[in-house]
Coordinates of C-alpha atoms in Angstrom, one line a residue:
Chain A
M5 CA 162.0 59.6 121.8
K6 CA 160.7 57.0 119.4
C7 CA 158.8 58.3 116.4
R8 CA 155.3 56.9 116.0
V9 CA 154.1 56.3 112.4
I10 CA 150.3 56.4 112.1
V11 CA 148.3 56.0 108.9
I12 CA 144.8 57.5 108.6
T13 CA 142.7 55.4 106.3
S14 CA 139.1 54.6 105.5
G15 CA 138.6 52.6 102.3
K16 CA 135.8 54.8 101.1
G17 CA 136.5 58.3 99.8
G18 CA 134.9 61.4 101.1
V19 CA 134.5 60.4 104.7
G20 CA 136.8 63.2 106.0
K21 CA 140.2 61.5 106.1
T22 CA 142.1 64.6 105.0
T23 CA 140.1 66.9 107.3
I24 CA 140.8 64.6 110.2
T25 CA 144.5 64.4 109.3
S26 CA 144.9 68.2 109.1
N27 CA 143.1 68.8 112.4
L28 CA 144.6 65.9 114.3
G29 CA 148.1 66.8 113.1
T30 CA 147.6 70.4 114.3
A31 CA 146.2 69.2 117.6
I32 CA 149.1 66.9 118.3
A33 CA 151.6 69.7 117.4
Q34 CA 149.6 71.9 119.8
L35 CA 150.5 69.4 122.6
G36 CA 154.2 70.3 121.9
K37 CA 155.0 67.4 119.6
K38 CA 157.0 67.5 116.4
V39 CA 154.7 66.3 113.7
C40 CA 155.2 65.5 110.0
L41 CA 152.1 64.9 107.9
I42 CA 152.6 63.0 104.7
D43 CA 150.1 63.3 101.9
A44 CA 150.1 59.9 100.2
D45 CA 147.3 60.8 97.8
F46 CA 149.4 61.2 94.6
G47 CA 147.6 62.9 91.8
L48 CA 144.8 64.0 94.1
R49 CA 146.6 65.9 96.8
N50 CA 144.5 68.0 99.1
L51 CA 146.2 68.0 102.5
D52 CA 148.2 71.2 101.5
L53 CA 144.9 72.9 100.7
L54 CA 143.1 72.0 104.0
L55 CA 146.2 73.2 105.9
G56 CA 146.3 76.5 103.9
L57 CA 149.8 75.6 102.8
E58 CA 149.1 75.3 99.0
Q59 CA 151.0 78.4 98.1
R60 CA 154.1 77.2 99.9
V61 CA 154.6 73.9 98.2
V62 CA 157.7 74.0 96.0
Y63 CA 159.0 70.4 96.0
T64 CA 157.2 67.2 96.6
I65 CA 158.1 63.7 97.9
I66 CA 158.7 62.7 94.2
D67 CA 161.3 65.4 93.7
A68 CA 163.1 64.3 96.8
L69 CA 163.1 60.7 95.7
A70 CA 164.4 61.7 92.2
G71 CA 167.2 63.5 93.9
E72 CA 166.1 66.9 92.7
C73 CA 166.0 68.3 96.2
T74 CA 166.7 67.0 99.7
L75 CA 163.9 65.6 101.7
E76 CA 164.2 68.5 104.2
K77 CA 163.7 71.0 101.3
A78 CA 160.5 69.3 100.3
I79 CA 159.0 69.6 103.7
V80 CA 156.8 72.7 104.4
R81 CA 156.8 74.1 107.9
D82 CA 153.5 75.4 109.1
K83 CA 154.2 78.8 110.5
R84 CA 150.9 79.0 112.4
T85 CA 151.5 75.9 114.4
E86 CA 154.9 75.3 116.0
G87 CA 156.1 71.8 115.3
L88 CA 153.8 71.0 112.4
H89 CA 155.2 70.0 109.0
L90 CA 153.9 68.7 105.7
L91 CA 155.5 66.5 103.1
P92 CA 153.4 67.1 100.0
A93 CA 152.4 64.6 97.4
A94 CA 153.0 65.2 93.7
Q95 CA 149.9 66.4 91.9
N96 CA 151.0 65.6 88.4
R97 CA 151.8 61.9 89.0
T98 CA 149.6 58.9 89.5
K99 CA 149.4 56.6 92.5
E100 CA 151.9 54.3 90.9
A101 CA 154.6 56.9 90.8
I102 CA 156.1 55.6 94.0
T103 CA 156.6 52.1 95.4
P104 CA 156.0 50.9 99.0
E105 CA 159.8 50.4 99.3
Q106 CA 160.5 54.0 98.4
M107 CA 157.8 55.2 100.8
K108 CA 159.3 53.2 103.6
E109 CA 162.7 54.6 102.8
V110 CA 161.4 58.2 103.1
I111 CA 159.7 57.6 106.4
E112 CA 162.7 55.9 107.9
E113 CA 164.8 58.9 106.9
L114 CA 162.3 61.3 108.6
K115 CA 161.8 59.2 111.8
P116 CA 164.7 60.6 113.8
N117 CA 163.5 64.1 113.3
F118 CA 159.9 63.7 114.5
D119 CA 157.7 62.5 117.3
Y120 CA 154.8 61.7 115.0
I121 CA 154.6 60.9 111.3
I122 CA 151.0 60.8 110.1
V123 CA 150.2 59.5 106.7
D124 CA 147.1 60.6 104.9
C125 CA 146.0 57.5 102.9
P126 CA 144.2 57.8 99.6
A127 CA 140.8 56.2 99.1
G128 CA 140.7 52.7 97.8
I129 CA 142.7 49.6 98.6
E130 CA 145.2 49.6 95.7
M131 CA 148.8 50.8 95.3
G132 CA 148.2 54.1 97.1
F133 CA 146.9 52.2 100.1
R134 CA 149.9 49.9 100.1
N135 CA 152.2 52.8 100.0
A136 CA 150.5 54.6 102.9
I137 CA 150.4 51.6 105.3
V138 CA 153.8 50.2 104.6
A139 CA 155.8 52.0 107.3
A140 CA 153.0 52.5 109.8
T141 CA 152.6 50.6 113.0
E142 CA 149.3 52.2 114.0
A143 CA 146.2 52.8 112.0
L144 CA 143.3 55.1 112.6
I145 CA 140.2 54.1 110.5
V146 CA 137.9 57.0 109.7
T147 CA 134.3 56.0 109.0
T148 CA 130.9 57.8 108.9
P149 CA 127.6 56.4 110.1
E150 CA 126.6 55.3 106.6
V151 CA 126.3 51.8 105.2
A152 CA 128.9 52.2 102.4
A153 CA 131.5 53.8 104.7
V154 CA 131.1 51.1 107.4
R155 CA 131.4 48.3 104.9
D156 CA 134.5 49.7 103.4
A157 CA 136.0 50.3 106.8
D158 CA 135.5 46.7 107.6
R159 CA 137.3 45.7 104.5
V160 CA 140.2 47.9 105.4
V161 CA 140.3 46.5 108.9
G162 CA 140.5 43.0 107.5
L163 CA 143.4 44.1 105.2
L164 CA 145.3 45.8 108.0
E165 CA 144.9 42.7 110.3
S166 CA 146.3 40.5 107.6
E167 CA 149.3 42.9 107.3
N168 CA 149.7 42.6 111.1
M169 CA 149.1 46.2 111.9
Q170 CA 149.9 46.6 115.6
S171 CA 147.2 48.9 116.6
I172 CA 143.9 49.7 114.8
R173 CA 141.5 52.3 116.2
L174 CA 138.3 53.8 114.9
I175 CA 137.2 57.4 114.4
V176 CA 133.5 57.9 113.8
N177 CA 133.2 61.1 111.8
R178 CA 130.1 63.3 110.9
L179 CA 127.8 61.9 113.5
R180 CA 124.5 63.6 113.7
P181 CA 123.1 62.9 117.2
E182 CA 119.7 64.2 116.3
M183 CA 119.3 61.6 113.5
V184 CA 120.6 58.8 115.8
Q185 CA 118.0 59.9 118.4
M186 CA 115.3 59.5 115.8
D187 CA 116.7 56.1 114.8
E188 CA 117.4 57.4 111.3
M189 CA 121.2 57.0 111.6
I190 CA 123.3 54.1 112.8
S191 CA 124.8 54.9 116.2
V192 CA 128.4 54.7 117.4
E193 CA 127.5 51.6 119.4
D194 CA 126.0 50.0 116.2
I195 CA 129.3 50.7 114.3
L196 CA 131.4 49.2 117.2
D197 CA 129.1 46.2 117.3
L198 CA 129.7 45.6 113.6
L199 CA 133.4 46.5 113.2
V200 CA 134.7 45.3 116.6
V201 CA 137.5 47.9 116.6
P202 CA 138.4 50.0 119.6
L203 CA 137.1 53.6 119.4
I204 CA 139.4 56.6 119.7
G205 CA 137.1 59.4 118.7
I206 CA 133.6 60.6 117.7
V207 CA 133.5 63.8 115.7
P208 CA 130.1 65.3 115.2
D209 CA 129.0 66.8 111.9
D210 CA 129.4 70.6 111.8
K211 CA 129.2 73.2 109.1
R212 CA 132.2 74.9 110.6
I213 CA 134.3 72.0 109.2
I214 CA 133.4 73.4 105.7
T215 CA 134.0 77.0 106.5
S216 CA 137.3 76.2 108.1
S217 CA 138.4 74.3 105.0
N218 CA 137.3 77.2 102.9
R219 CA 139.8 79.3 104.8
G220 CA 142.5 76.7 104.9
E221 CA 142.6 76.9 108.7
P222 CA 142.1 73.6 110.6
L223 CA 139.1 74.0 113.0
V224 CA 141.3 73.2 116.1
L225 CA 143.1 76.5 115.5
S226 CA 140.0 78.5 116.0
K227 CA 139.8 80.5 119.2
E228 CA 136.0 79.9 119.3
P229 CA 135.6 76.4 120.7
S230 CA 133.6 73.9 118.6
L231 CA 132.4 70.4 119.3
P232 CA 134.4 68.8 116.4
G233 CA 137.4 70.8 117.4
I234 CA 137.2 69.5 121.0
A235 CA 136.6 66.0 119.7
I236 CA 139.7 66.1 117.6
K237 CA 141.8 67.6 120.4
N238 CA 140.6 64.7 122.6
I239 CA 141.8 62.2 120.0
A240 CA 145.3 63.8 120.1
R241 CA 145.3 63.5 123.9
R242 CA 144.1 59.9 123.8
L243 CA 147.0 59.1 121.3
E244 CA 149.3 60.6 123.9
G245 CA 148.0 58.1 126.4
M246 CA 145.7 60.4 128.4
D247 CA 142.5 59.0 129.7
V248 CA 139.9 61.4 128.2
P249 CA 136.2 60.5 128.4
F250 CA 134.2 60.6 125.2
L251 CA 132.0 63.7 124.7
D252 CA 128.3 62.9 125.4
L253 CA 127.0 64.1 122.1
M254 CA 123.5 62.6 122.7
A255 CA 123.0 64.6 125.9
P256 CA 121.7 67.8 124.4
Q257 CA 119.1 65.7 122.6
D258 CA 117.7 64.3 125.7
T259 CA 116.3 67.4 127.4
L260 CA 112.6 68.1 127.1
F261 CA 113.4 71.5 125.6
G262 CA 115.7 69.8 123.1
R263 CA 113.0 67.4 122.2
I264 CA 110.5 70.1 121.6
K265 CA 113.0 72.1 119.6
R266 CA 113.8 69.0 117.5
F267 CA 110.1 68.3 117.0
F268 CA 109.7 71.7 115.5
G269 CA 112.9 71.4 113.5
V270 CA 114.6 74.3 115.3
S271 CA 117.8 72.4 116.3
Q272 CA 118.7 71.8 112.6
K273 CA 122.2 73.0 112.1
Chain B
M3 CA 110.1 73.4 109.0
I4 CA 106.7 72.2 108.2
K5 CA 108.3 69.5 106.1
D6 CA 110.4 68.4 109.2
I7 CA 107.2 68.2 111.3
L8 CA 105.5 66.1 108.6
T9 CA 108.5 63.8 108.4
T10 CA 108.5 63.4 112.1
I11 CA 104.8 62.6 112.2
S12 CA 105.0 60.2 109.3
S13 CA 107.9 58.4 110.8
W14 CA 105.8 57.6 113.9
G15 CA 103.7 55.4 111.7
S16 CA 106.5 53.4 110.0
A17 CA 107.5 50.7 112.4
K18 CA 111.0 50.1 111.1
K19 CA 113.4 53.1 111.2
S20 CA 116.2 53.2 108.7
R21 CA 118.8 52.8 111.4
H22 CA 117.7 49.2 112.0
S23 CA 117.6 48.2 108.4
A24 CA 121.1 49.8 107.9
K25 CA 122.4 47.7 110.8
N26 CA 120.7 44.5 109.7
R27 CA 121.9 44.9 106.1
L28 CA 125.5 45.6 107.2
Q29 CA 125.5 42.6 109.5
L30 CA 124.8 40.4 106.5
V31 CA 127.0 42.1 104.0
L32 CA 130.0 42.2 106.4
A33 CA 129.7 38.5 107.2
N34 CA 129.7 37.7 103.5
D35 CA 132.6 40.1 102.8
R36 CA 134.7 38.6 105.6
A37 CA 134.1 35.1 104.5
G38 CA 134.8 36.1 100.9
V39 CA 131.6 34.5 99.6
N40 CA 128.7 35.8 97.7
P41 CA 125.0 34.7 98.1
E42 CA 125.1 32.5 95.0
L43 CA 128.0 30.5 96.4
I44 CA 126.2 30.1 99.7
E45 CA 123.1 28.9 97.9
K46 CA 125.2 26.4 95.9
M47 CA 126.9 25.2 99.1
R48 CA 123.5 24.9 100.9
Q49 CA 122.1 22.7 98.2
E50 CA 125.2 20.5 98.0
I51 CA 125.3 20.0 101.8
L52 CA 121.6 19.4 101.9
E53 CA 122.0 16.8 99.2
V54 CA 124.6 14.9 101.1
V55 CA 122.8 15.1 104.5
S56 CA 119.5 14.1 102.9
R57 CA 121.0 10.7 101.9
Y58 CA 121.0 9.8 105.6
L59 CA 118.5 12.0 107.3
D60 CA 115.1 13.4 106.5
I61 CA 115.7 17.2 106.8
D62 CA 112.9 19.7 107.3
V63 CA 113.9 22.0 104.5
A64 CA 111.3 24.7 105.3
E65 CA 112.8 25.0 108.8
M66 CA 116.4 24.9 107.9
D67 CA 118.7 27.8 108.5
F68 CA 122.0 28.2 106.6
S69 CA 124.0 31.4 106.9
I70 CA 127.4 33.0 107.3
Q71 CA 127.5 34.8 110.6
S72 CA 130.0 37.1 112.2
S73 CA 130.7 38.2 115.7
D74 CA 133.7 39.7 117.3
R75 CA 135.6 39.5 114.0
T76 CA 135.3 35.7 113.7
T77 CA 133.2 34.4 110.9
S78 CA 131.5 31.1 110.9
L79 CA 129.1 29.1 108.7
Q80 CA 126.1 28.1 110.7
A81 CA 123.8 25.4 109.5
N82 CA 120.8 24.3 111.4
L83 CA 119.2 21.3 109.8
P84 CA 116.1 20.1 111.7
I85 CA 115.6 16.4 111.3
R86 CA 112.2 15.0 110.6
K87 CA 113.2 11.4 111.0
I88 CA 116.2 9.2 110.5
K89 CA 116.0 7.2 107.3
R90 CA 116.1 3.5 107.9
T91 CA 117.4 2.4 104.6
R92 CA 118.4 -1.0 105.7
E93 CA 115.1 -1.9 107.1
L94 CA 113.4 -0.8 103.9
K95 CA 115.6 -3.2 101.9

């Protein structure tokens, strides 16, 4: 089976790239695929923390490149999720510690062993971004319904198009349907109008995203179903080519009861 | 909760919700970003083009529209220069 290399990027920081990466990686592994997540955020690594693997990181991608260990040894296997692996970034180096050529080399070496390699891109459009996109043929752009995030997402889409990225798809994160309903937040349709990039997922805002990151357990692992968890599992299935309809997040807002509740501010999460 | 109700009521009055201004502002800024131009450059261009066209035509400056627009990831410069009348320079001479 051919390995797919996907980069998760956004331009702007703080839109939930790493949270999406950790959950999506877990969700794809849950579908029985062999997944390697690569943290490309050198100096500001966090993917290990969100996956709850921070205590198990011994070597990093830099050590492997320096020949201090094999690439296999640097990879951490997630014991909770069969098939999920992490290649950690170095925390004590800067984004210039590695070149795009080296990154490509590493990914080429990993490819025969995995179904999916997912690269968590750092914020910005400098060297770290170049490193993260170099070997990818597919890109998932994470944005939130905020002006700065949408603008930066557009910039990144432009850059990826000029690099001839084969597939670019959009994830709208942290949507708050009740705010869209009140016309106080740009809607997914608005974002699609502006960016003109095919949509692959809509993830609603939810405080459980924070509690799950506190515990280092991706939300998709939780036995209790949650809307963001389902939304991310749906993205994994769409990546696998399944035709999964989008969750109707606006629906609960449309009932009369919902309107009354919203009017009195009861539905505030 | 009372604050929420107050915000809801007060938002009835304001005709324009923030969603629309966000979208309008983004439309403009994305068009400019994609074209790689800033408002000053557009203004300079507008004046130069107007200068050239005005040599031949009498343009209604108040009604003219000159902007970078973007749809479906193609960006274009749109200029709409309404003509008052064609200058008949020769006849004047």
